[in-house]
mmCIF file of C-alpha atoms in Angstrom:
data_model
loop_
_atom_site.group_PDB
_atom_site.id
_atom_site.type_symbol
_atom_site.label_atom_id
_atom_site.label_comp_id
_atom_site.label_asym_id
_atom_site.label_seq_id
_atom_site.Cartn_x
_atom_site.Cartn_y
_atom_site.Cartn_z
ATOM 1 C CA MET A 34 37.896 7.160 52.015
ATOM 2 C CA ASN A 35 37.363 8.096 48.363
ATOM 3 C CA ALA A 36 35.844 5.795 45.716
ATOM 4 C CA LEU A 37 39.203 4.699 44.290
ATOM 5 C CA ALA A 38 40.507 3.768 47.715
ATOM 6 C CA LYS A 39 37.335 1.813 48.476
ATOM 7 C CA THR A 40 37.623 -0.068 45.189
ATOM 8 C CA THR A 41 41.268 -0.866 45.858
ATOM 9 C CA VAL A 42 40.472 -2.199 49.313
ATOM 10 C CA ALA A 43 37.578 -4.280 47.950
ATOM 11 C CA VAL A 44 39.738 -5.794 45.204
ATOM 12 C CA ALA A 45 42.521 -6.564 47.674
ATOM 13 C CA ALA A 46 40.063 -8.169 50.089
ATOM 14 C CA THR A 47 38.524 -10.259 47.324
ATOM 15 C CA GLY A 48 41.969 -11.390 46.175
ATOM 16 C CA ALA A 49 43.016 -12.297 49.697
ATOM 17 C CA GLY A 50 39.786 -14.202 50.276
ATOM 18 C CA THR A 51 40.127 -16.101 47.018
ATOM 19 C CA LEU A 52 43.704 -17.053 47.818
ATOM 20 C CA ALA A 53 42.711 -18.177 51.298
ATOM 21 C CA TRP A 54 39.906 -20.355 49.877
ATOM 22 C CA ALA A 55 42.165 -21.865 47.223
ATOM 23 C CA SER A 56 45.070 -22.583 49.561
ATOM 24 C CA LEU A 57 43.325 -23.447 52.827
ATOM 25 C CA VAL A 58 39.996 -24.972 51.796
ATOM 26 C CA GLU A 59 39.453 -26.122 48.215
ATOM 27 C CA ARG A 60 42.710 -28.017 47.823
ATOM 28 C CA HIS A 61 41.474 -30.308 50.607
ATOM 29 C CA LEU A 62 37.937 -30.802 49.217
ATOM 30 C CA TYR A 63 38.575 -34.229 47.715
ATOM 31 C CA THR A 64 35.780 -35.582 45.578
ATOM 32 C CA LEU A 65 34.945 -38.719 43.630
ATOM 33 C CA ARG A 66 33.725 -38.255 40.055
ATOM 34 C CA ARG A 67 31.599 -40.995 38.491
ATOM 35 C CA PHE A 68 31.061 -41.660 34.783
ATOM 36 C CA THR A 69 29.449 -44.499 32.841
ATOM 37 C CA LEU A 70 31.066 -45.108 29.448
ATOM 38 C CA PRO A 71 29.741 -47.434 26.674
ATOM 39 C CA VAL A 72 33.116 -48.764 25.539
ATOM 40 C CA LEU A 73 32.987 -52.554 26.035
ATOM 41 C CA ALA A 74 32.289 -55.099 23.310
ATOM 42 C CA PRO A 75 28.649 -56.249 23.112
ATOM 43 C CA GLY A 76 27.878 -58.985 25.619
ATOM 44 C CA SER A 77 30.674 -58.006 28.037
ATOM 45 C CA ARG A 78 30.142 -57.738 31.786
ATOM 46 C CA PRO A 79 30.288 -54.176 33.187
ATOM 47 C CA LEU A 80 33.619 -53.257 34.782
ATOM 48 C CA ARG A 81 34.314 -50.679 37.492
ATOM 49 C CA VAL A 82 37.676 -48.923 37.082
ATOM 50 C CA LEU A 83 39.079 -46.529 39.682
ATOM 51 C CA HIS A 84 41.374 -43.907 38.116
ATOM 52 C CA LEU A 85 43.892 -42.065 40.310
ATOM 53 C CA SER A 86 46.377 -39.453 39.153
ATOM 54 C CA ASP A 87 48.709 -36.712 40.345
ATOM 55 C CA LEU A 88 48.827 -37.528 44.036
ATOM 56 C CA HIS A 89 51.888 -35.236 44.396
ATOM 57 C CA LEU A 90 52.324 -36.422 47.941
ATOM 58 C CA VAL A 91 54.396 -34.921 50.727
ATOM 59 C CA PRO A 92 54.709 -37.397 53.654
ATOM 60 C CA ARG A 93 53.038 -35.083 56.184
ATOM 61 C CA GLN A 94 49.796 -34.824 54.151
ATOM 62 C CA GLN A 95 47.832 -37.272 56.279
ATOM 63 C CA ARG A 96 44.429 -35.992 55.192
ATOM 64 C CA ARG A 97 45.257 -36.839 51.561
ATOM 65 C CA ILE A 98 46.704 -40.215 52.496
ATOM 66 C CA ASP A 99 43.602 -41.148 54.504
ATOM 67 C CA TRP A 100 41.252 -40.114 51.693
ATOM 68 C CA VAL A 101 43.102 -42.221 49.127
ATOM 69 C CA ARG A 102 43.196 -45.223 51.434
ATOM 70 C CA GLY A 103 39.452 -44.864 51.938
ATOM 71 C CA LEU A 104 38.811 -45.336 48.215
ATOM 72 C CA ALA A 105 39.342 -49.068 48.733
ATOM 73 C CA ALA A 106 35.791 -49.159 50.118
ATOM 74 C CA LEU A 107 34.590 -48.749 46.514
ATOM 75 C CA GLU A 108 35.885 -52.275 45.773
ATOM 76 C CA PRO A 109 36.726 -51.552 42.130
ATOM 77 C CA ASP A 110 37.387 -54.330 39.626
ATOM 78 C CA PHE A 111 40.591 -52.587 38.573
ATOM 79 C CA VAL A 112 42.719 -49.585 39.600
ATOM 80 C CA ILE A 113 44.684 -47.378 37.210
ATOM 81 C CA ASN A 114 47.289 -44.893 38.448
ATOM 82 C CA THR A 115 48.468 -42.407 35.805
ATOM 83 C CA GLY A 116 51.506 -41.053 37.612
ATOM 84 C CA ASP A 117 53.013 -38.015 39.359
ATOM 85 C CA ASN A 118 52.734 -39.629 42.767
ATOM 86 C CA CYS A 119 55.495 -37.691 44.536
ATOM 87 C CA SER A 120 56.157 -34.113 45.599
ATOM 88 C CA ASP A 121 59.048 -34.744 47.954
ATOM 89 C CA LEU A 122 62.325 -36.680 47.942
ATOM 90 C CA ASP A 123 61.052 -38.829 50.831
ATOM 91 C CA ALA A 124 57.541 -39.381 49.471
ATOM 92 C CA VAL A 125 57.737 -42.955 48.160
ATOM 93 C CA PRO A 126 57.047 -44.766 51.478
ATOM 94 C CA ALA A 127 54.070 -42.469 52.086
ATOM 95 C CA VAL A 128 52.790 -43.066 48.541
ATOM 96 C CA LEU A 129 52.960 -46.824 49.013
ATOM 97 C CA HIS A 130 51.184 -46.481 52.358
ATOM 98 C CA ALA A 131 48.428 -44.424 50.703
ATOM 99 C CA MET A 132 48.034 -46.989 47.919
ATOM 100 C CA GLU A 133 48.341 -50.042 50.189
ATOM 101 C CA PRO A 134 44.602 -50.884 50.438
ATOM 102 C CA LEU A 135 44.172 -50.323 46.693
ATOM 103 C CA LEU A 136 47.019 -52.727 45.927
ATOM 104 C CA GLU A 137 44.672 -55.462 47.140
ATOM 105 C CA PHE A 138 42.820 -55.000 43.842
ATOM 106 C CA PRO A 139 44.177 -55.732 40.344
ATOM 107 C CA GLY A 140 45.677 -52.646 38.776
ATOM 108 C CA ALA A 141 48.140 -50.996 36.432
ATOM 109 C CA PHE A 142 50.173 -47.796 36.306
ATOM 110 C CA VAL A 143 52.307 -45.472 34.229
ATOM 111 C CA LEU A 144 54.797 -42.935 35.524
ATOM 112 C CA GLY A 145 54.874 -39.147 35.343
ATOM 113 C CA SER A 146 57.743 -36.695 35.543
ATOM 114 C CA ASN A 147 57.174 -36.245 39.279
ATOM 115 C CA ASP A 148 57.911 -39.913 39.808
ATOM 116 C CA TYR A 149 61.376 -39.337 38.336
ATOM 117 C CA TYR A 150 62.302 -35.822 39.454
ATOM 118 C CA ALA A 151 61.779 -33.799 42.623
ATOM 119 C CA PRO A 152 59.496 -30.764 42.314
ATOM 120 C CA ALA A 153 60.898 -27.273 41.850
ATOM 121 C CA PRO A 154 59.463 -23.788 42.382
ATOM 122 C CA LYS A 155 57.937 -22.492 39.143
ATOM 123 C CA ASN A 156 56.491 -19.203 37.989
ATOM 124 C CA PRO A 157 52.740 -19.903 37.623
ATOM 125 C CA LEU A 158 52.414 -17.238 34.886
ATOM 126 C CA LYS A 159 54.499 -19.401 32.561
ATOM 127 C CA TYR A 160 51.752 -22.028 32.580
ATOM 128 C CA VAL A 161 49.510 -19.595 30.690
ATOM 129 C CA GLY A 162 52.157 -18.549 28.182
ATOM 130 C CA ILE A 163 53.609 -15.491 29.899
ATOM 131 C CA GLY A 164 57.377 -15.685 29.565
ATOM 132 C CA ALA A 165 59.605 -18.519 28.401
ATOM 133 C CA PRO A 166 58.241 -22.072 28.909
ATOM 134 C CA HIS A 167 59.171 -23.988 32.037
ATOM 135 C CA LYS A 168 62.131 -26.319 31.911
ATOM 136 C CA LYS A 169 61.201 -29.997 32.182
ATOM 137 C CA GLY A 170 62.729 -33.214 33.443
ATOM 138 C CA ALA A 171 66.501 -33.328 33.674
ATOM 139 C CA ASP A 172 66.721 -29.740 32.396
ATOM 140 C CA LEU A 173 65.374 -28.589 35.774
ATOM 141 C CA GLU A 174 68.617 -29.797 37.380
ATOM 142 C CA VAL A 175 66.815 -31.112 40.450
ATOM 143 C CA ALA A 176 67.380 -34.284 42.442
ATOM 144 C CA SER A 177 66.149 -37.591 41.051
ATOM 145 C CA LEU A 178 63.512 -39.530 42.966
ATOM 146 C CA PRO A 179 63.863 -43.228 43.937
ATOM 147 C CA VAL A 180 61.561 -44.289 41.094
ATOM 148 C CA GLU A 181 62.787 -47.902 41.225
ATOM 149 C CA GLU A 182 61.480 -48.147 44.804
ATOM 150 C CA LEU A 183 58.083 -46.834 43.676
ATOM 151 C CA VAL A 184 57.879 -49.251 40.741
ATOM 152 C CA GLU A 185 58.942 -52.183 42.903
ATOM 153 C CA GLY A 186 56.273 -51.310 45.472
ATOM 154 C CA PHE A 187 53.520 -51.184 42.856
ATOM 155 C CA THR A 188 54.575 -54.331 41.004
ATOM 156 C CA ALA A 189 55.061 -56.257 44.265
ATOM 157 C CA GLY A 190 51.424 -55.484 44.967
ATOM 158 C CA GLY A 191 50.467 -57.019 41.636
ATOM 159 C CA TRP A 192 49.970 -53.890 39.542
ATOM 160 C CA VAL A 193 51.143 -54.022 35.924
ATOM 161 C CA ASP A 194 53.780 -51.515 34.773
ATOM 162 C CA LEU A 195 52.447 -50.129 31.467
ATOM 163 C CA ASP A 196 55.328 -47.773 30.676
ATOM 164 C CA ASN A 197 55.802 -48.422 26.933
ATOM 165 C CA VAL A 198 54.113 -51.798 27.398
ATOM 166 C CA ARG A 199 51.221 -53.586 25.684
ATOM 167 C CA ARG A 200 49.511 -56.203 27.837
ATOM 168 C CA THR A 201 46.224 -58.113 27.965
ATOM 169 C CA VAL A 202 44.780 -58.566 31.453
ATOM 170 C CA GLU A 203 41.811 -60.604 32.660
ATOM 171 C CA ILE A 204 39.461 -58.400 34.727
ATOM 172 C CA ASN A 205 36.413 -59.969 36.338
ATOM 173 C CA GLY A 206 36.210 -62.538 33.565
ATOM 174 C CA GLU A 207 36.739 -60.061 30.703
ATOM 175 C CA SER A 208 39.935 -59.635 28.670
ATOM 176 C CA VAL A 209 41.127 -56.033 28.432
ATOM 177 C CA GLU A 210 44.070 -54.998 26.273
ATOM 178 C CA PHE A 211 46.166 -52.145 27.695
ATOM 179 C CA VAL A 212 48.462 -49.970 25.616
ATOM 180 C CA GLY A 213 50.597 -47.707 27.795
ATOM 181 C CA VAL A 214 53.427 -45.229 27.347
ATOM 182 C CA ASN A 215 55.907 -43.580 29.661
ATOM 183 C CA ASP A 216 55.465 -39.856 30.277
ATOM 184 C CA PRO A 217 55.113 -37.858 27.043
ATOM 185 C CA HIS A 218 55.697 -34.600 28.956
ATOM 186 C CA ILE A 219 59.388 -35.438 29.306
ATOM 187 C CA GLU A 220 59.487 -37.350 26.009
ATOM 188 C CA LEU A 221 59.857 -40.823 27.509
ATOM 189 C CA ASP A 222 56.965 -42.157 25.428
ATOM 190 C CA ASP A 223 57.790 -44.778 22.807
ATOM 191 C CA TYR A 224 54.518 -45.509 21.115
ATOM 192 C CA ALA A 225 56.276 -47.287 18.259
ATOM 193 C CA ALA A 226 57.199 -50.025 20.737
ATOM 194 C CA VAL A 227 53.533 -50.776 21.459
ATOM 195 C CA ALA A 228 51.825 -49.704 18.224
ATOM 196 C CA GLY A 229 49.473 -51.987 16.341
ATOM 197 C CA PRO A 230 45.799 -52.617 15.669
ATOM 198 C CA ALA A 231 43.559 -53.201 18.665
ATOM 199 C CA ALA A 232 42.994 -56.855 19.465
ATOM 200 C CA SER A 233 39.760 -58.262 18.070
ATOM 201 C CA ASP A 234 39.199 -60.848 20.820
ATOM 202 C CA VAL A 235 39.016 -58.542 23.877
ATOM 203 C CA ALA A 236 36.259 -56.591 25.577
ATOM 204 C CA LEU A 237 38.219 -53.348 25.260
ATOM 205 C CA THR A 238 41.536 -51.853 24.186
ATOM 206 C CA MET A 239 42.469 -49.036 26.576
ATOM 207 C CA GLY A 240 45.252 -46.459 26.216
ATOM 208 C CA VAL A 241 47.000 -45.282 29.394
ATOM 209 C CA LEU A 242 49.362 -42.299 29.649
ATOM 210 C CA HIS A 243 50.299 -39.588 32.107
ATOM 211 C CA ALA A 244 50.314 -36.419 30.012
ATOM 212 C CA PRO A 245 47.638 -36.346 27.271
ATOM 213 C CA TYR A 246 49.702 -35.094 24.348
ATOM 214 C CA VAL A 247 47.938 -35.042 20.998
ATOM 215 C CA ARG A 248 50.578 -37.152 19.216
ATOM 216 C CA VAL A 249 49.912 -40.074 21.561
ATOM 217 C CA LEU A 250 46.132 -39.687 21.699
ATOM 218 C CA ASP A 251 45.992 -39.622 17.896
ATOM 219 C CA ALA A 252 48.162 -42.732 17.612
ATOM 220 C CA MET A 253 46.236 -44.690 20.225
ATOM 221 C CA SER A 254 42.829 -43.845 18.782
ATOM 222 C CA ALA A 255 44.024 -44.545 15.223
ATOM 223 C CA ASP A 256 45.035 -48.033 16.356
ATOM 224 C CA GLY A 257 41.573 -48.664 17.770
ATOM 225 C CA ALA A 258 41.763 -47.821 21.487
ATOM 226 C CA ARG A 259 38.166 -47.204 22.575
ATOM 227 C CA LEU A 260 39.092 -45.503 25.859
ATOM 228 C CA MET A 261 42.133 -43.489 26.939
ATOM 229 C CA LEU A 262 42.961 -42.405 30.499
ATOM 230 C CA ALA A 263 45.371 -39.605 31.437
ATOM 231 C CA GLY A 264 46.180 -37.095 34.156
ATOM 232 C CA HIS A 265 48.859 -34.382 34.322
ATOM 233 C CA THR A 266 46.641 -31.344 33.676
ATOM 234 C CA HIS A 267 45.365 -30.898 37.251
ATOM 235 C CA GLY A 268 42.182 -29.817 35.473
ATOM 236 C CA GLY A 269 43.857 -26.421 35.069
ATOM 237 C CA GLN A 270 44.332 -26.302 38.876
ATOM 238 C CA VAL A 271 43.511 -22.587 39.069
ATOM 239 C CA CYS A 272 40.396 -22.113 36.943
ATOM 240 C CA VAL A 273 38.079 -19.214 36.256
ATOM 241 C CA PRO A 274 34.649 -19.891 37.803
ATOM 242 C CA PHE A 275 31.981 -20.510 35.135
ATOM 243 C CA TYR A 276 34.695 -20.450 32.446
ATOM 244 C CA GLY A 277 37.138 -23.239 33.160
ATOM 245 C CA ALA A 278 40.803 -24.035 32.711
ATOM 246 C CA LEU A 279 43.366 -21.579 31.393
ATOM 247 C CA THR A 280 45.993 -24.231 30.707
ATOM 248 C CA THR A 281 46.560 -27.978 30.435
ATOM 249 C CA ASN A 282 50.378 -27.764 30.631
ATOM 250 C CA CYS A 283 50.526 -29.726 27.358
ATOM 251 C CA ASP A 284 49.077 -29.389 23.844
ATOM 252 C CA LEU A 285 45.625 -30.705 24.777
ATOM 253 C CA ASP A 286 42.949 -28.023 24.414
ATOM 254 C CA ASN A 287 41.698 -26.383 27.595
ATOM 255 C CA ALA A 288 38.140 -27.640 27.107
ATOM 256 C CA ARG A 289 39.402 -31.183 27.746
ATOM 257 C CA ALA A 290 41.457 -30.285 30.836
ATOM 258 C CA LYS A 291 39.352 -32.637 32.951
ATOM 259 C CA GLY A 292 36.434 -35.006 32.664
ATOM 260 C CA VAL A 293 35.136 -37.049 29.761
ATOM 261 C CA SER A 294 35.181 -36.142 26.066
ATOM 262 C CA ARG A 295 35.488 -37.851 22.695
ATOM 263 C CA TRP A 296 38.762 -38.191 20.780
ATOM 264 C CA TRP A 297 39.695 -39.234 17.250
ATOM 265 C CA PRO A 298 42.744 -38.770 15.000
ATOM 266 C CA GLY A 299 42.720 -35.128 13.955
ATOM 267 C CA ALA A 300 40.449 -33.955 16.779
ATOM 268 C CA ALA A 301 42.959 -31.232 17.601
ATOM 269 C CA THR A 302 43.062 -29.899 14.035
ATOM 270 C CA GLY A 303 39.369 -29.705 13.264
ATOM 271 C CA VAL A 304 38.835 -33.048 11.528
ATOM 272 C CA ALA A 305 35.169 -33.977 11.827
ATOM 273 C CA ALA A 306 34.340 -36.521 14.524
ATOM 274 C CA PRO A 307 33.521 -40.038 13.320
ATOM 275 C CA SER A 308 30.564 -41.859 14.820
ATOM 276 C CA ASP A 309 32.899 -44.342 16.535
ATOM 277 C CA ALA A 310 35.210 -41.773 18.155
ATOM 278 C CA ALA A 311 37.097 -43.008 21.210
ATOM 279 C CA TRP A 312 36.417 -41.806 24.734
ATOM 280 C CA LEU A 313 38.990 -39.780 26.685
ATOM 281 C CA GLU A 314 38.926 -39.302 30.458
ATOM 282 C CA VAL A 315 41.381 -36.814 31.939
ATOM 283 C CA SER A 316 41.643 -36.735 35.714
ATOM 284 C CA ALA A 317 42.027 -33.369 37.430
ATOM 285 C CA GLY A 318 44.183 -35.235 39.940
ATOM 286 C CA ILE A 319 44.362 -35.392 43.707
ATOM 287 C CA GLY A 320 47.258 -33.083 44.520
ATOM 288 C CA HIS A 321 49.501 -30.255 43.355
ATOM 289 C CA ASN A 322 53.159 -29.275 43.273
ATOM 290 C CA LYS A 323 54.090 -28.498 46.870
ATOM 291 C CA TYR A 324 55.349 -25.074 45.786
ATOM 292 C CA ASN A 325 51.923 -24.166 44.345
ATOM 293 C CA PRO A 326 49.508 -25.369 47.060
ATOM 294 C CA VAL A 327 46.272 -24.025 45.612
ATOM 295 C CA ARG A 328 43.124 -25.228 43.849
ATOM 296 C CA LEU A 329 40.491 -22.843 42.554
ATOM 297 C CA ALA A 330 37.223 -23.878 40.867
ATOM 298 C CA CYS A 331 38.860 -27.266 40.380
ATOM 299 C CA ARG A 332 38.489 -29.642 43.297
ATOM 300 C CA PRO A 333 40.991 -32.495 43.735
ATOM 301 C CA GLU A 334 39.503 -35.749 42.526
ATOM 302 C CA ALA A 335 39.629 -39.422 41.722
ATOM 303 C CA THR A 336 37.312 -41.040 39.164
ATOM 304 C CA LEU A 337 35.202 -44.187 39.242
ATOM 305 C CA LEU A 338 34.409 -45.327 35.698
ATOM 306 C CA THR A 339 31.686 -47.868 35.066
ATOM 307 C CA LEU A 340 32.431 -49.436 31.679
ATOM 308 C CA VAL A 341 29.459 -50.987 29.908
ATOM 309 C CA PRO A 342 28.882 -52.517 26.470
ATOM 310 C CA GLY A 343 28.507 -50.084 23.589
ATOM 311 C CA ALA A 344 26.014 -50.202 20.783
#
């Protein structure tokens, strides 16, 4: 075998091994991320918030269901679900079963596009700008999901629907103001309906959204939200080891595809960061579109945030 043939075989073997790891191993390596954020008003009690996103569940995925149910052992003060729970027309009962132990805790949620519309096969190259952009929402011409059943299941368990809603909730003796929007990715967000200065008599004003589009992050932080939670990006889903995400599937920069960063109005356009910039936590999510069952250098995750008083 000549050198070229050996190189070709080696490259093919490496590619096959990488694909096998991403599709058979890493997408099942669920992990819990933990961050402590100084976002509460001085004198407030610490709060533990469990953030879940992008479950993308197919009913047969028992391993994923069991892992999510097991998160109840953390006994959080509050649970936030930032959408895209379904990846199958029959997923809602399985989603509610997965969330059942967590519904015993106070919580809130917003919806994502994959709570409204069934998934569709997509060309993964389009996510990194090769070819025309993917169609979204109703333009995909796919079946609608029973979103009313999902919402009813969550609200019956006591969780607050934050889709274009502003609400103050008592959590472990502390008042927290939530400002939420419906999914910006399919342009269901109506920030004007919830806009206004952050309340002055609460421990925290928190923004909640599925897809972290700059227009919403700027508006929320300009109004005084100290913390914003989002999902949607899957952390890039298929990342380059030691480099990171190649896409966020929205206009958020790739460096913020997952984890914790700071945000302020104009952060995306180079405006200098103020000393009181808000905090942004983007979950890499738990699942994936069922037609793209891979994770590479980006393990599926949930996040436990410990919120403490700031300076």
